[in-house]
CSV table of C-alpha atoms in Angstrom, one decimal:
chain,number,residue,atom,x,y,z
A,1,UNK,CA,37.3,55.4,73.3
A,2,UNK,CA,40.6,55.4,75.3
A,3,UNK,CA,41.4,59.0,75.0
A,4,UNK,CA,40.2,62.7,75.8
A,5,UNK,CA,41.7,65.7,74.7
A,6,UNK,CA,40.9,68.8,76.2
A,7,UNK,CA,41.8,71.9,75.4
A,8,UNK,CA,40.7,75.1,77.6
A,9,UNK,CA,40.4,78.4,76.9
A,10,UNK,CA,40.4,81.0,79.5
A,11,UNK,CA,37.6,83.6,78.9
A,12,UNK,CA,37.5,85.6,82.0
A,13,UNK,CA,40.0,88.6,80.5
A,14,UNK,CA,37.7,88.2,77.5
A,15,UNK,CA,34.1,88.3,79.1
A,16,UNK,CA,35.2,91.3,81.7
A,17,UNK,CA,36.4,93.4,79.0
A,18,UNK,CA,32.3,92.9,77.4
A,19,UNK,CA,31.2,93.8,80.7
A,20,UNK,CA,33.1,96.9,81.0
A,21,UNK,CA,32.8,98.0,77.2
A,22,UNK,CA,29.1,97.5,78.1
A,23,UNK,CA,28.7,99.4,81.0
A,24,UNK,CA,31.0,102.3,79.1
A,25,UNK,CA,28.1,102.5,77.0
A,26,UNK,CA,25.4,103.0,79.1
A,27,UNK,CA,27.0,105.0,82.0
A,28,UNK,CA,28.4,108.5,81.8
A,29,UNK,CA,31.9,108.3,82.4
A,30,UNK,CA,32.2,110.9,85.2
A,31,UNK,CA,29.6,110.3,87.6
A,32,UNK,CA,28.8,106.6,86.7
A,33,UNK,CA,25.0,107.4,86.3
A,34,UNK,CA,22.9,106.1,83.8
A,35,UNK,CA,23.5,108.0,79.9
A,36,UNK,CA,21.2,109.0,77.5
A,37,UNK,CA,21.0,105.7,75.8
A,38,UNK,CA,19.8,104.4,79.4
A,39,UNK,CA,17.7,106.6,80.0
A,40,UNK,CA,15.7,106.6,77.2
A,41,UNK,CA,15.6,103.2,77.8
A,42,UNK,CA,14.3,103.1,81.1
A,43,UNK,CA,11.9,105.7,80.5
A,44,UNK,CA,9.7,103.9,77.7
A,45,UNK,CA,10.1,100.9,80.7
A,46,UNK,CA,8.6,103.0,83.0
A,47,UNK,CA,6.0,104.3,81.2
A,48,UNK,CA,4.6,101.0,79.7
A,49,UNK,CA,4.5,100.0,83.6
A,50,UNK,CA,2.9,103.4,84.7
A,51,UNK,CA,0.0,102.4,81.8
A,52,UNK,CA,-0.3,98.6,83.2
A,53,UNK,CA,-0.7,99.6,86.8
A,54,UNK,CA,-2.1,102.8,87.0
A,55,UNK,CA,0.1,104.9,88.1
A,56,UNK,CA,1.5,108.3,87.9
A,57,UNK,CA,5.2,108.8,86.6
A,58,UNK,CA,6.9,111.6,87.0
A,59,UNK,CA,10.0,112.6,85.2
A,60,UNK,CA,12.3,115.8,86.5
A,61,UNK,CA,14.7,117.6,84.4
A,62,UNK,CA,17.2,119.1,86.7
A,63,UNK,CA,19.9,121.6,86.1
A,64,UNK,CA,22.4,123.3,88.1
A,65,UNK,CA,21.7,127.0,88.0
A,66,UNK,CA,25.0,128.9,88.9
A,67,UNK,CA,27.4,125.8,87.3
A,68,UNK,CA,28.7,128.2,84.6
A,69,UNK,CA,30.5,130.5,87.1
A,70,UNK,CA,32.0,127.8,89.2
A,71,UNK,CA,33.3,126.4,86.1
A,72,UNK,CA,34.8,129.6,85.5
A,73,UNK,CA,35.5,130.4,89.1
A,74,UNK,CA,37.0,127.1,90.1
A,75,UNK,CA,37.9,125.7,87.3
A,76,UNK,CA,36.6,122.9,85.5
A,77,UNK,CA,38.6,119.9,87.5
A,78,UNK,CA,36.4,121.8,90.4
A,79,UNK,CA,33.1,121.4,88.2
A,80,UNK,CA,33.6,117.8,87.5
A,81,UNK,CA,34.0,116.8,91.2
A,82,UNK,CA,31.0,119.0,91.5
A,83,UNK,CA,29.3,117.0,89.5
A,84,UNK,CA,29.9,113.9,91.2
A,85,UNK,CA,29.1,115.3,94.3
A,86,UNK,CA,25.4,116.6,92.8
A,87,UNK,CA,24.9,113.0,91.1
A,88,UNK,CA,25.6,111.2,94.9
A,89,UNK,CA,23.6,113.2,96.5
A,90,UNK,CA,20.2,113.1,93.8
A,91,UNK,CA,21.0,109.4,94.2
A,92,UNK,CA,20.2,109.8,98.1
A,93,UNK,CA,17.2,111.5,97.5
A,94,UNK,CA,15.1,108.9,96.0
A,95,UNK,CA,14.5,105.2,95.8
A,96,UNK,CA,16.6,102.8,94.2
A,97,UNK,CA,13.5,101.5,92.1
A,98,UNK,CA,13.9,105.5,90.4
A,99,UNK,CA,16.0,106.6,87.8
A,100,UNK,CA,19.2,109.5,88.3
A,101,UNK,CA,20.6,110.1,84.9
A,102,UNK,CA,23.2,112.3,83.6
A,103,UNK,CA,22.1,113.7,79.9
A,104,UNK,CA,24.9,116.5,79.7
A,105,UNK,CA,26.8,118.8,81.5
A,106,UNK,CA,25.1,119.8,84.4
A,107,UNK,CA,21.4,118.5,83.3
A,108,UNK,CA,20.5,115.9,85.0
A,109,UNK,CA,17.1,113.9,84.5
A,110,UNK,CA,15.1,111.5,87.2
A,111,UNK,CA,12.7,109.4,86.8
A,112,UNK,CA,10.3,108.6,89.8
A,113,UNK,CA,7.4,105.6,89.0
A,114,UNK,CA,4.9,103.9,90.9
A,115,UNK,CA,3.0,106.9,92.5
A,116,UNK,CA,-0.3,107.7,93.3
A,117,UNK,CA,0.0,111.3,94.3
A,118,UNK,CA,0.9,114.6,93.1
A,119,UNK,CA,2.2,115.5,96.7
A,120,UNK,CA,4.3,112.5,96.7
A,121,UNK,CA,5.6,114.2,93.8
A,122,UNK,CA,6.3,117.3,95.7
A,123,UNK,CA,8.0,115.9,98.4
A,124,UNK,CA,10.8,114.2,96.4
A,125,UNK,CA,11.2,117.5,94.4
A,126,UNK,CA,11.6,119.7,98.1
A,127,UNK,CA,13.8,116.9,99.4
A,128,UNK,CA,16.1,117.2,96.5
A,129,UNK,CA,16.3,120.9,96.6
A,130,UNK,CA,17.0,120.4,100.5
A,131,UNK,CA,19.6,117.8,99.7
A,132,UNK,CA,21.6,120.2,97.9
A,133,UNK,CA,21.0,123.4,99.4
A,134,UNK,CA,23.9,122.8,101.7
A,135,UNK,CA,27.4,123.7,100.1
A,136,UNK,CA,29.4,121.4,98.7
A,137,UNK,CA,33.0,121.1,100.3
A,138,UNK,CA,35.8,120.7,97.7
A,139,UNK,CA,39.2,121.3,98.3
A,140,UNK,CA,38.7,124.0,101.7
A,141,UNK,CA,36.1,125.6,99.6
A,142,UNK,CA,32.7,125.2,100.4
A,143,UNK,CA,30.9,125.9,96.8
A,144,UNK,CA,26.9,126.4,97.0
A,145,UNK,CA,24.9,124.7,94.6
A,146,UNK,CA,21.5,126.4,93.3
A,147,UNK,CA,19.1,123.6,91.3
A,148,UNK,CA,16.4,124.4,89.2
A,149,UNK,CA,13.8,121.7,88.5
A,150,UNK,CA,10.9,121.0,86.0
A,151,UNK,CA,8.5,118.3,86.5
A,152,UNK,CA,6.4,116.6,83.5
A,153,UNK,CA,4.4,114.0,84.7
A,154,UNK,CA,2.4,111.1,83.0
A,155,UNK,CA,-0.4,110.6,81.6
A,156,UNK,CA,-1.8,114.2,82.3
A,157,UNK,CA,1.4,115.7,80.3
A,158,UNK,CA,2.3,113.3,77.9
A,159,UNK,CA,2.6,109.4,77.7
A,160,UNK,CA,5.1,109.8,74.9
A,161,UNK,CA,9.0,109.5,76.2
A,162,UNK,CA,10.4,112.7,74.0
A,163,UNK,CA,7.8,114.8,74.1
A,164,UNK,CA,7.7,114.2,78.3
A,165,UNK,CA,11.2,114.9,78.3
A,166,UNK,CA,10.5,118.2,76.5
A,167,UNK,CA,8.1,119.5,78.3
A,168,UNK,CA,9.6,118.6,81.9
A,169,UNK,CA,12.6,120.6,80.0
A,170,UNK,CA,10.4,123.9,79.4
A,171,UNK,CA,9.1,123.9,83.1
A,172,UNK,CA,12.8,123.5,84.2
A,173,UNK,CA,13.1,126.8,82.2
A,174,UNK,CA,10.3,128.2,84.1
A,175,UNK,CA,11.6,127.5,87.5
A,176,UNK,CA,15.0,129.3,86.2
A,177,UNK,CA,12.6,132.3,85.2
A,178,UNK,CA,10.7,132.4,88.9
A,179,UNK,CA,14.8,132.9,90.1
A,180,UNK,CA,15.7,129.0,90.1
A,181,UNK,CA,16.2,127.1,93.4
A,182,UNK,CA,12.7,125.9,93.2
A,183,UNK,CA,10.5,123.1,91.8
A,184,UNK,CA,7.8,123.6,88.5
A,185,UNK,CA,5.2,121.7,87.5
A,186,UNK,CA,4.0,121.6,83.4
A,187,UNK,CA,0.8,121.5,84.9
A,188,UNK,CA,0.6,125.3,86.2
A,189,UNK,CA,-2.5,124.2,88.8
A,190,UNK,CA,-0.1,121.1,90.5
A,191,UNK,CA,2.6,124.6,91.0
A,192,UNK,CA,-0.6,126.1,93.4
A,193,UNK,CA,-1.2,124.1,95.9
């Protein structure tokens, strides 16, 4: 053989437009926080772990309780940087082993893993309502945010992924019904002490 030819390709415009369709479909396009898809994903992850080690999982299903009438107050330009300002902050609150998602609007869903303790639980959920108790600064107007949160935790709620999400989603409810701004437990006795 006395001669080569070569011919190259370059890929790179290629392989970061994969990457970026990608992440499009697993991130929610306005706060860049895990989607439903990811999620759900990381949730049947977490759970198969919480079985092999032992542990408690907790999920919380968070939503904002007054972010009807700042949309209509403020406008909903106003909501969405909101919104981003809510998902930052939740992202603060908790390790980066966790889970923040963003399933819609103003719900927002977190998975915490690897705990041993119901009061570890508790703290995360106080922490988060302390996190965003302060008003949130947007354009000389300092907006106050109220949260409501539900807590489902596994195994004593469910070990199955929907019906966890659906029952951290009816104590959400419950803390909205108690006047919202607080944390609820499925398991009324874990609310007690």
């Amino acid at each position: 053989t006395t001669h080569f030819v070569v011919i190259l390709h370059d890929v790179t415009a290629r392989v970061v437009t994969e990457m970026q369709m990608k992440h499009q479909a697993y991130h929610d396009a306005l706060t860049d926080l895990p989607n439903r898809i990811m999620f759900e994903d990381r949730l049947q992850l977490a759970l198969a772990q919480a079985r092999r080690d032992g542990t408690l999982l907790a999920l919380l299903f968070l939503d904002l309780d007054n972010f009807k009438s700042i949309n209509d107050q403020h406008g909903h330009q106003m909501g969405d940087r909101l919104l981003r300002v809510v998902a930052k902050r939740l992202v603060a609150c908790v390790r980066i082993t966790d889970t923040v998602s963003r399933l819609s609007g103003d719900e927002f869903t977190i998975i915490l893993q690897g705990l041993d303790r119901i009061q570890d639980i508790r703290q995360v959920a106080q922490k988060i309502l302390d996190c965003l108790i302060a008003p949130i600064h947007l354009h000389g107007q300092n907006v106050p945010v109220q949260i409501s949160i539900g807590i489902a935790v596994s195994p004593k709620d469910s070990t199955d992924p929907g019906c966890l999400l659906a029952i951290a989603d009816q104590a959400m409810y419950r803390a909205k019904d108690c006047g919202g701004q607080r944390w609820y437990f499925a398991t009324p006795e874990w609310n007690l002490e």
